[in-house]
């Protein structure tokens, strides 16, 4: 038979076991909600998108007989280009004047695109190219890219094939990402919210909370009973 004393002992031991993850969940959750999400995402750092100029006689891109999902006309810092999105997820940029596929973005153009994406860019401190399989964790996309780094800690990721800005990562975003990883107990990919460690500790936390509620009413009932006996 489960007595109140035995349940209280279990509750204490369970509290010691789940104390650390509860502190991590509370602290990481507090950190994430304490900052405006626009600042975390760097939305306030972005410039207004450039408008497309009037284009006469544009030539449709040569798609190399590959299945195409979508074709977009966008304004890039070096002029208007087609963005061809092929079936399968890859994309390429094509010339509006000739329809031919454009070469990969080089470091100089990647810096120009990154600068144009920011309203007030600080000094560039470096640019690195990454293959899709080696994409940095903070990019969260398996795309070939350029990482343009700024003195204020901002990283701008530019697609190496299309010139699109894939992401703007701030110092706050990296801290937010770390806190998110702690919150879901996945510091490796920071995306897996369904794994045994998280589920196990969540179940234990629920059991501990349920025990606390039972003890609260149990002890209150015992106090009322004791007061009635004294009366």
PDB file of C-alpha atoms in Angstrom:
ATOM      1  CA  UNK A   1       0.000   0.000   0.000  1.00  0.00           C
ATOM      2  CA  UNK A   2       1.342   3.454  -0.894  1.00  0.00           C
ATOM      3  CA  UNK A   3       1.451   5.697   2.149  1.00  0.00           C
ATOM      4  CA  UNK A   4       1.845   9.476   2.202  1.00  0.00           C
ATOM      5  CA  UNK A   5       5.341   9.119   3.695  1.00  0.00           C
ATOM      6  CA  UNK A   6       6.451   6.699   0.971  1.00  0.00           C
ATOM      7  CA  UNK A   7       4.996   8.916  -1.766  1.00  0.00           C
ATOM      8  CA  UNK A   8       6.769  11.937  -0.278  1.00  0.00           C
ATOM      9  CA  UNK A   9      10.064  10.017  -0.288  1.00  0.00           C
ATOM     10  CA  UNK A  10       9.588   9.079  -3.942  1.00  0.00           C
ATOM     11  CA  UNK A  11       8.746  12.682  -4.742  1.00  0.00           C
ATOM     12  CA  UNK A  12      11.965  13.905  -3.111  1.00  0.00           C
ATOM     13  CA  UNK A  13      14.164  11.414  -4.973  1.00  0.00           C
ATOM     14  CA  UNK A  14      12.390  12.145  -8.232  1.00  0.00           C
ATOM     15  CA  UNK A  15      12.920  15.858  -7.612  1.00  0.00           C
ATOM     16  CA  UNK A  16      16.675  15.312  -7.324  1.00  0.00           C
ATOM     17  CA  UNK A  17      16.647  13.322 -10.559  1.00  0.00           C
ATOM     18  CA  UNK A  18      14.703  15.824 -12.658  1.00  0.00           C
ATOM     19  CA  UNK A  19      16.023  18.983 -10.971  1.00  0.00           C
ATOM     20  CA  UNK A  20      18.799  19.643 -13.497  1.00  0.00           C
ATOM     21  CA  UNK A  21      16.673  19.236 -16.670  1.00  0.00           C
ATOM     22  CA  UNK A  22      13.920  21.338 -15.096  1.00  0.00           C
ATOM     23  CA  UNK A  23      16.412  24.125 -14.436  1.00  0.00           C
ATOM     24  CA  UNK A  24      17.713  23.831 -18.025  1.00  0.00           C
ATOM     25  CA  UNK A  25      14.197  23.926 -19.467  1.00  0.00           C
ATOM     26  CA  UNK A  26      13.216  26.917 -17.355  1.00  0.00           C
ATOM     27  CA  UNK A  27      16.425  28.891 -17.953  1.00  0.00           C
ATOM     28  CA  UNK A  28      16.571  28.194 -21.696  1.00  0.00           C
ATOM     29  CA  UNK A  29      12.868  28.960 -22.105  1.00  0.00           C
ATOM     30  CA  UNK A  30      13.231  32.229 -20.201  1.00  0.00           C
ATOM     31  CA  UNK A  31      16.241  33.251 -22.312  1.00  0.00           C
ATOM     32  CA  UNK A  32      14.404  32.538 -25.568  1.00  0.00           C
ATOM     33  CA  UNK A  33      11.274  34.507 -24.715  1.00  0.00           C
ATOM     34  CA  UNK A  34      13.171  37.435 -23.141  1.00  0.00           C
ATOM     35  CA  UNK A  35      14.383  38.738 -26.524  1.00  0.00           C
ATOM     36  CA  UNK A  36      12.247  39.925 -29.456  1.00  0.00           C
ATOM     37  CA  UNK A  37      12.289  37.284 -32.170  1.00  0.00           C
ATOM     38  CA  UNK A  38      12.904  39.990 -34.816  1.00  0.00           C
ATOM     39  CA  UNK A  39      16.254  40.821 -33.182  1.00  0.00           C
ATOM     40  CA  UNK A  40      17.155  37.137 -32.926  1.00  0.00           C
ATOM     41  CA  UNK A  41      16.413  36.538 -36.609  1.00  0.00           C
ATOM     42  CA  UNK A  42      18.111  39.744 -37.708  1.00  0.00           C
ATOM     43  CA  UNK A  43      14.938  40.964 -39.407  1.00  0.00           C
ATOM     44  CA  UNK A  44      15.644  44.500 -38.240  1.00  0.00           C
ATOM     45  CA  UNK A  45      19.076  44.377 -39.919  1.00  0.00           C
ATOM     46  CA  UNK A  46      17.794  43.638 -43.408  1.00  0.00           C
ATOM     47  CA  UNK A  47      17.487  46.201 -46.163  1.00  0.00           C
ATOM     48  CA  UNK A  48      14.457  46.637 -48.390  1.00  0.00           C
ATOM     49  CA  UNK A  49      14.469  44.273 -51.405  1.00  0.00           C
ATOM     50  CA  UNK A  50      15.557  45.930 -54.626  1.00  0.00           C
ATOM     51  CA  UNK A  51      12.832  46.487 -57.220  1.00  0.00           C
ATOM     52  CA  UNK A  52      13.003  44.934 -60.648  1.00  0.00           C
ATOM     53  CA  UNK A  53      13.643  47.400 -63.475  1.00  0.00           C
ATOM     54  CA  UNK A  54      11.731  47.346 -66.716  1.00  0.00           C
ATOM     55  CA  UNK A  55      13.064  44.471 -68.842  1.00  0.00           C
ATOM     56  CA  UNK A  56      12.615  44.347 -72.602  1.00  0.00           C
ATOM     57  CA  UNK A  57      12.629  41.022 -74.463  1.00  0.00           C
ATOM     58  CA  UNK A  58      13.793  38.707 -71.651  1.00  0.00           C
ATOM     59  CA  UNK A  59      15.002  35.297 -72.828  1.00  0.00           C
ATOM     60  CA  UNK A  60      13.589  32.318 -70.965  1.00  0.00           C
ATOM     61  CA  UNK A  61      16.229  30.137 -69.322  1.00  0.00           C
ATOM     62  CA  UNK A  62      17.533  26.983 -70.952  1.00  0.00           C
ATOM     63  CA  UNK A  63      16.491  24.291 -68.499  1.00  0.00           C
ATOM     64  CA  UNK A  64      18.691  21.532 -69.922  1.00  0.00           C
ATOM     65  CA  UNK A  65      15.634  19.293 -70.424  1.00  0.00           C
ATOM     66  CA  UNK A  66      15.340  18.848 -66.655  1.00  0.00           C
ATOM     67  CA  UNK A  67      12.004  18.882 -64.804  1.00  0.00           C
ATOM     68  CA  UNK A  68      11.380  22.380 -63.449  1.00  0.00           C
ATOM     69  CA  UNK A  69       9.182  23.240 -60.471  1.00  0.00           C
ATOM     70  CA  UNK A  70       9.317  27.017 -60.675  1.00  0.00           C
ATOM     71  CA  UNK A  71      11.058  29.902 -62.476  1.00  0.00           C
ATOM     72  CA  UNK A  72      11.363  33.298 -60.792  1.00  0.00           C
ATOM     73  CA  UNK A  73      12.642  36.642 -61.994  1.00  0.00           C
ATOM     74  CA  UNK A  74      14.547  38.439 -59.228  1.00  0.00           C
ATOM     75  CA  UNK A  75      16.722  41.507 -58.864  1.00  0.00           C
ATOM     76  CA  UNK A  76      20.267  40.716 -57.765  1.00  0.00           C
ATOM     77  CA  UNK A  77      22.957  43.251 -56.904  1.00  0.00           C
ATOM     78  CA  UNK A  78      24.569  42.622 -60.310  1.00  0.00           C
ATOM     79  CA  UNK A  79      21.272  42.885 -62.185  1.00  0.00           C
ATOM     80  CA  UNK A  80      18.083  40.879 -62.839  1.00  0.00           C
ATOM     81  CA  UNK A  81      18.432  37.102 -63.145  1.00  0.00           C
ATOM     82  CA  UNK A  82      16.223  34.066 -63.513  1.00  0.00           C
ATOM     83  CA  UNK A  83      16.121  31.643 -60.582  1.00  0.00           C
ATOM     84  CA  UNK A  84      15.326  28.182 -61.908  1.00  0.00           C
ATOM     85  CA  UNK A  85      14.181  25.688 -59.282  1.00  0.00           C
ATOM     86  CA  UNK A  86      14.513  22.134 -60.539  1.00  0.00           C
ATOM     87  CA  UNK A  87      12.599  19.124 -59.303  1.00  0.00           C
ATOM     88  CA  UNK A  88      14.679  17.575 -56.564  1.00  0.00           C
ATOM     89  CA  UNK A  89      15.420  20.792 -54.712  1.00  0.00           C
ATOM     90  CA  UNK A  90      18.460  22.229 -56.494  1.00  0.00           C
ATOM     91  CA  UNK A  91      18.388  25.640 -58.181  1.00  0.00           C
ATOM     92  CA  UNK A  92      20.463  27.695 -60.601  1.00  0.00           C
ATOM     93  CA  UNK A  93      20.628  31.301 -61.775  1.00  0.00           C
ATOM     94  CA  UNK A  94      20.268  32.107 -65.465  1.00  0.00           C
ATOM     95  CA  UNK A  95      20.899  35.205 -67.543  1.00  0.00           C
ATOM     96  CA  UNK A  96      17.849  37.287 -68.460  1.00  0.00           C
ATOM     97  CA  UNK A  97      19.563  38.435 -71.660  1.00  0.00           C
ATOM     98  CA  UNK A  98      20.659  35.031 -73.004  1.00  0.00           C
ATOM     99  CA  UNK A  99      18.827  32.435 -70.935  1.00  0.00           C
ATOM    100  CA  UNK A 100      22.103  30.635 -70.230  1.00  0.00           C
ATOM    101  CA  UNK A 101      22.961  29.296 -66.788  1.00  0.00           C
ATOM    102  CA  UNK A 102      25.274  31.619 -64.902  1.00  0.00           C
ATOM    103  CA  UNK A 103      28.524  30.489 -63.246  1.00  0.00           C
ATOM    104  CA  UNK A 104      28.883  29.983 -59.529  1.00  0.00           C
ATOM    105  CA  UNK A 105      29.052  33.034 -57.308  1.00  0.00           C
ATOM    106  CA  UNK A 106      32.615  34.082 -56.472  1.00  0.00           C
ATOM    107  CA  UNK A 107      33.798  35.647 -53.198  1.00  0.00           C
ATOM    108  CA  UNK A 108      33.622  39.236 -54.467  1.00  0.00           C
ATOM    109  CA  UNK A 109      30.036  38.920 -55.687  1.00  0.00           C
ATOM    110  CA  UNK A 110      29.030  37.074 -52.507  1.00  0.00           C
ATOM    111  CA  UNK A 111      30.272  40.044 -50.465  1.00  0.00           C
ATOM    112  CA  UNK A 112      28.351  42.498 -52.623  1.00  0.00           C
ATOM    113  CA  UNK A 113      25.160  40.449 -52.270  1.00  0.00           C
ATOM    114  CA  UNK A 114      25.629  40.165 -48.502  1.00  0.00           C
ATOM    115  CA  UNK A 115      26.280  43.910 -48.149  1.00  0.00           C
ATOM    116  CA  UNK A 116      23.166  44.705 -50.174  1.00  0.00           C
ATOM    117  CA  UNK A 117      21.073  42.440 -47.926  1.00  0.00           C
ATOM    118  CA  UNK A 118      21.923  44.503 -44.821  1.00  0.00           C
ATOM    119  CA  UNK A 119      20.668  48.002 -44.117  1.00  0.00           C
ATOM    120  CA  UNK A 120      23.898  49.083 -42.383  1.00  0.00           C
ATOM    121  CA  UNK A 121      26.584  46.418 -42.876  1.00  0.00           C
ATOM    122  CA  UNK A 122      29.681  46.604 -40.697  1.00  0.00           C
ATOM    123  CA  UNK A 123      33.161  45.764 -41.974  1.00  0.00           C
ATOM    124  CA  UNK A 124      33.593  42.375 -43.638  1.00  0.00           C
ATOM    125  CA  UNK A 125      36.131  40.260 -41.756  1.00  0.00           C
ATOM    126  CA  UNK A 126      36.071  37.194 -43.985  1.00  0.00           C
ATOM    127  CA  UNK A 127      34.221  35.002 -46.463  1.00  0.00           C
ATOM    128  CA  UNK A 128      34.293  31.201 -46.674  1.00  0.00           C
ATOM    129  CA  UNK A 129      32.826  28.794 -49.212  1.00  0.00           C
ATOM    130  CA  UNK A 130      31.029  25.665 -48.032  1.00  0.00           C
ATOM    131  CA  UNK A 131      29.892  22.638 -49.985  1.00  0.00           C
ATOM    132  CA  UNK A 132      26.359  21.426 -49.362  1.00  0.00           C
ATOM    133  CA  UNK A 133      27.589  18.412 -47.377  1.00  0.00           C
ATOM    134  CA  UNK A 134      29.742  20.649 -45.164  1.00  0.00           C
ATOM    135  CA  UNK A 135      27.192  23.389 -44.527  1.00  0.00           C
ATOM    136  CA  UNK A 136      27.585  25.029 -41.090  1.00  0.00           C
ATOM    137  CA  UNK A 137      25.091  23.982 -38.441  1.00  0.00           C
ATOM    138  CA  UNK A 138      23.692  27.501 -38.156  1.00  0.00           C
ATOM    139  CA  UNK A 139      22.704  27.545 -41.826  1.00  0.00           C
ATOM    140  CA  UNK A 140      20.313  24.605 -41.351  1.00  0.00           C
ATOM    141  CA  UNK A 141      20.198  23.969 -45.098  1.00  0.00           C
ATOM    142  CA  UNK A 142      22.203  21.567 -47.228  1.00  0.00           C
ATOM    143  CA  UNK A 143      23.051  24.143 -49.878  1.00  0.00           C
ATOM    144  CA  UNK A 144      26.373  25.134 -51.380  1.00  0.00           C
ATOM    145  CA  UNK A 145      27.006  28.579 -49.927  1.00  0.00           C
ATOM    146  CA  UNK A 146      29.252  31.481 -49.073  1.00  0.00           C
ATOM    147  CA  UNK A 147      29.438  32.598 -45.448  1.00  0.00           C
ATOM    148  CA  UNK A 148      30.211  36.328 -45.258  1.00  0.00           C
ATOM    149  CA  UNK A 149      31.282  37.357 -41.740  1.00  0.00           C
ATOM    150  CA  UNK A 150      31.031  40.880 -40.333  1.00  0.00           C
ATOM    151  CA  UNK A 151      32.811  42.643 -37.485  1.00  0.00           C
ATOM    152  CA  UNK A 152      29.599  42.883 -35.421  1.00  0.00           C
ATOM    153  CA  UNK A 153      29.180  39.091 -35.424  1.00  0.00           C
ATOM    154  CA  UNK A 154      26.587  38.912 -38.188  1.00  0.00           C
ATOM    155  CA  UNK A 155      26.928  36.060 -40.694  1.00  0.00           C
ATOM    156  CA  UNK A 156      25.188  36.288 -44.067  1.00  0.00           C
ATOM    157  CA  UNK A 157      24.835  33.102 -46.109  1.00  0.00           C
ATOM    158  CA  UNK A 158      24.658  33.461 -49.891  1.00  0.00           C
ATOM    159  CA  UNK A 159      23.692  30.574 -52.155  1.00  0.00           C
ATOM    160  CA  UNK A 160      26.755  29.785 -54.266  1.00  0.00           C
ATOM    161  CA  UNK A 161      24.665  28.805 -57.304  1.00  0.00           C
ATOM    162  CA  UNK A 162      21.828  31.340 -57.315  1.00  0.00           C
ATOM    163  CA  UNK A 163      23.120  34.278 -55.280  1.00  0.00           C
ATOM    164  CA  UNK A 164      20.063  34.165 -53.014  1.00  0.00           C
ATOM    165  CA  UNK A 165      20.484  35.189 -49.373  1.00  0.00           C
ATOM    166  CA  UNK A 166      19.787  31.955 -47.520  1.00  0.00           C
ATOM    167  CA  UNK A 167      20.065  33.253 -43.957  1.00  0.00           C
ATOM    168  CA  UNK A 168      21.197  36.105 -41.739  1.00  0.00           C
ATOM    169  CA  UNK A 169      22.595  34.866 -38.417  1.00  0.00           C
ATOM    170  CA  UNK A 170      23.325  37.190 -35.523  1.00  0.00           C
ATOM    171  CA  UNK A 171      25.143  36.613 -32.255  1.00  0.00           C
ATOM    172  CA  UNK A 172      21.764  36.549 -30.534  1.00  0.00           C
ATOM    173  CA  UNK A 173      20.577  33.899 -32.985  1.00  0.00           C
ATOM    174  CA  UNK A 174      23.536  31.659 -32.100  1.00  0.00           C
ATOM    175  CA  UNK A 175      22.771  32.005 -28.382  1.00  0.00           C
ATOM    176  CA  UNK A 176      19.091  31.378 -29.087  1.00  0.00           C
ATOM    177  CA  UNK A 177      20.043  28.273 -31.075  1.00  0.00           C
ATOM    178  CA  UNK A 178      22.171  26.999 -28.179  1.00  0.00           C
ATOM    179  CA  UNK A 179      19.316  27.563 -25.731  1.00  0.00           C
ATOM    180  CA  UNK A 180      16.933  25.770 -28.087  1.00  0.00           C
ATOM    181  CA  UNK A 181      19.360  22.839 -28.222  1.00  0.00           C
ATOM    182  CA  UNK A 182      19.429  22.720 -24.406  1.00  0.00           C
ATOM    183  CA  UNK A 183      15.652  23.023 -24.271  1.00  0.00           C
ATOM    184  CA  UNK A 184      15.081  19.986 -26.475  1.00  0.00           C
ATOM    185  CA  UNK A 185      18.248  18.223 -25.221  1.00  0.00           C
ATOM    186  CA  UNK A 186      19.738  17.932 -28.693  1.00  0.00           C
ATOM    187  CA  UNK A 187      22.977  19.884 -29.031  1.00  0.00           C
ATOM    188  CA  UNK A 188      24.089  17.952 -32.112  1.00  0.00           C
ATOM    189  CA  UNK A 189      21.442  18.808 -34.710  1.00  0.00           C
ATOM    190  CA  UNK A 190      19.189  21.027 -32.530  1.00  0.00           C
ATOM    191  CA  UNK A 191      16.158  19.785 -34.450  1.00  0.00           C
ATOM    192  CA  UNK A 192      15.218  16.429 -32.919  1.00  0.00           C
ATOM    193  CA  UNK A 193      12.299  16.893 -30.524  1.00  0.00           C
ATOM    194  CA  UNK A 194      11.489  13.169 -30.446  1.00  0.00           C
ATOM    195  CA  UNK A 195      14.240  11.208 -28.716  1.00  0.00           C
ATOM    196  CA  UNK A 196      14.323   8.918 -25.632  1.00  0.00           C
ATOM    197  CA  UNK A 197      16.244  11.327 -23.370  1.00  0.00           C
ATOM    198  CA  UNK A 198      13.776  14.183 -23.794  1.00  0.00           C
ATOM    199  CA  UNK A 199      10.732  11.914 -23.624  1.00  0.00           C
ATOM    200  CA  UNK A 200      12.083  10.151 -20.538  1.00  0.00           C
ATOM    201  CA  UNK A 201      12.824  13.312 -18.574  1.00  0.00           C
ATOM    202  CA  UNK A 202       9.504  14.859 -19.634  1.00  0.00           C
ATOM    203  CA  UNK A 203       7.679  11.770 -18.381  1.00  0.00           C
ATOM    204  CA  UNK A 204       9.574  11.896 -15.078  1.00  0.00           C
ATOM    205  CA  UNK A 205       8.804  15.603 -14.710  1.00  0.00           C
ATOM    206  CA  UNK A 206       5.125  14.890 -15.293  1.00  0.00           C
ATOM    207  CA  UNK A 207       5.200  12.069 -12.737  1.00  0.00           C
ATOM    208  CA  UNK A 208       6.900  14.342 -10.206  1.00  0.00           C
ATOM    209  CA  UNK A 209       4.344  17.086 -10.756  1.00  0.00           C
ATOM    210  CA  UNK A 210       1.501  14.599 -10.417  1.00  0.00           C
ATOM    211  CA  UNK A 211       2.981  13.286  -7.164  1.00  0.00           C
ATOM    212  CA  UNK A 212       3.250  16.850  -5.871  1.00  0.00           C
ATOM    213  CA  UNK A 213      -0.418  17.516  -6.608  1.00  0.00           C
ATOM    214  CA  UNK A 214      -1.470  14.269  -4.902  1.00  0.00           C
ATOM    215  CA  UNK A 215       0.656  15.075  -1.849  1.00  0.00           C
ATOM    216  CA  UNK A 216      -0.785  18.586  -1.687  1.00  0.00           C
ATOM    217  CA  UNK A 217      -4.353  17.344  -1.441  1.00  0.00           C
ATOM    218  CA  UNK A 218      -3.376  14.377   0.737  1.00  0.00           C
ATOM    219  CA  UNK A 219      -1.666  16.574   3.312  1.00  0.00           C
ATOM    220  CA  UNK A 220      -4.452  19.135   3.230  1.00  0.00           C
ATOM    221  CA  UNK A 221      -6.977  16.401   3.872  1.00  0.00           C
ATOM    222  CA  UNK A 222      -4.832  15.102   6.724  1.00  0.00           C
ATOM    223  CA  UNK A 223      -4.627  18.603   8.274  1.00  0.00           C
ATOM    224  CA  UNK A 224      -8.390  19.071   8.028  1.00  0.00           C
ATOM    225  CA  UNK A 225      -8.910  15.642   9.596  1.00  0.00           C
ATOM    226  CA  UNK A 226      -6.476  16.482  12.402  1.00  0.00           C
ATOM    227  CA  UNK A 227      -8.172  19.815  13.087  1.00  0.00           C
ATOM    228  CA  UNK A 228     -11.534  18.072  13.268  1.00  0.00           C
ATOM    229  CA  UNK A 229     -10.198  15.550  15.772  1.00  0.00           C
ATOM    230  CA  UNK A 230      -8.832  18.295  18.031  1.00  0.00           C
ATOM    231  CA  UNK A 231     -12.154  20.151  17.918  1.00  0.00           C
TER     232      UNK A 231
END
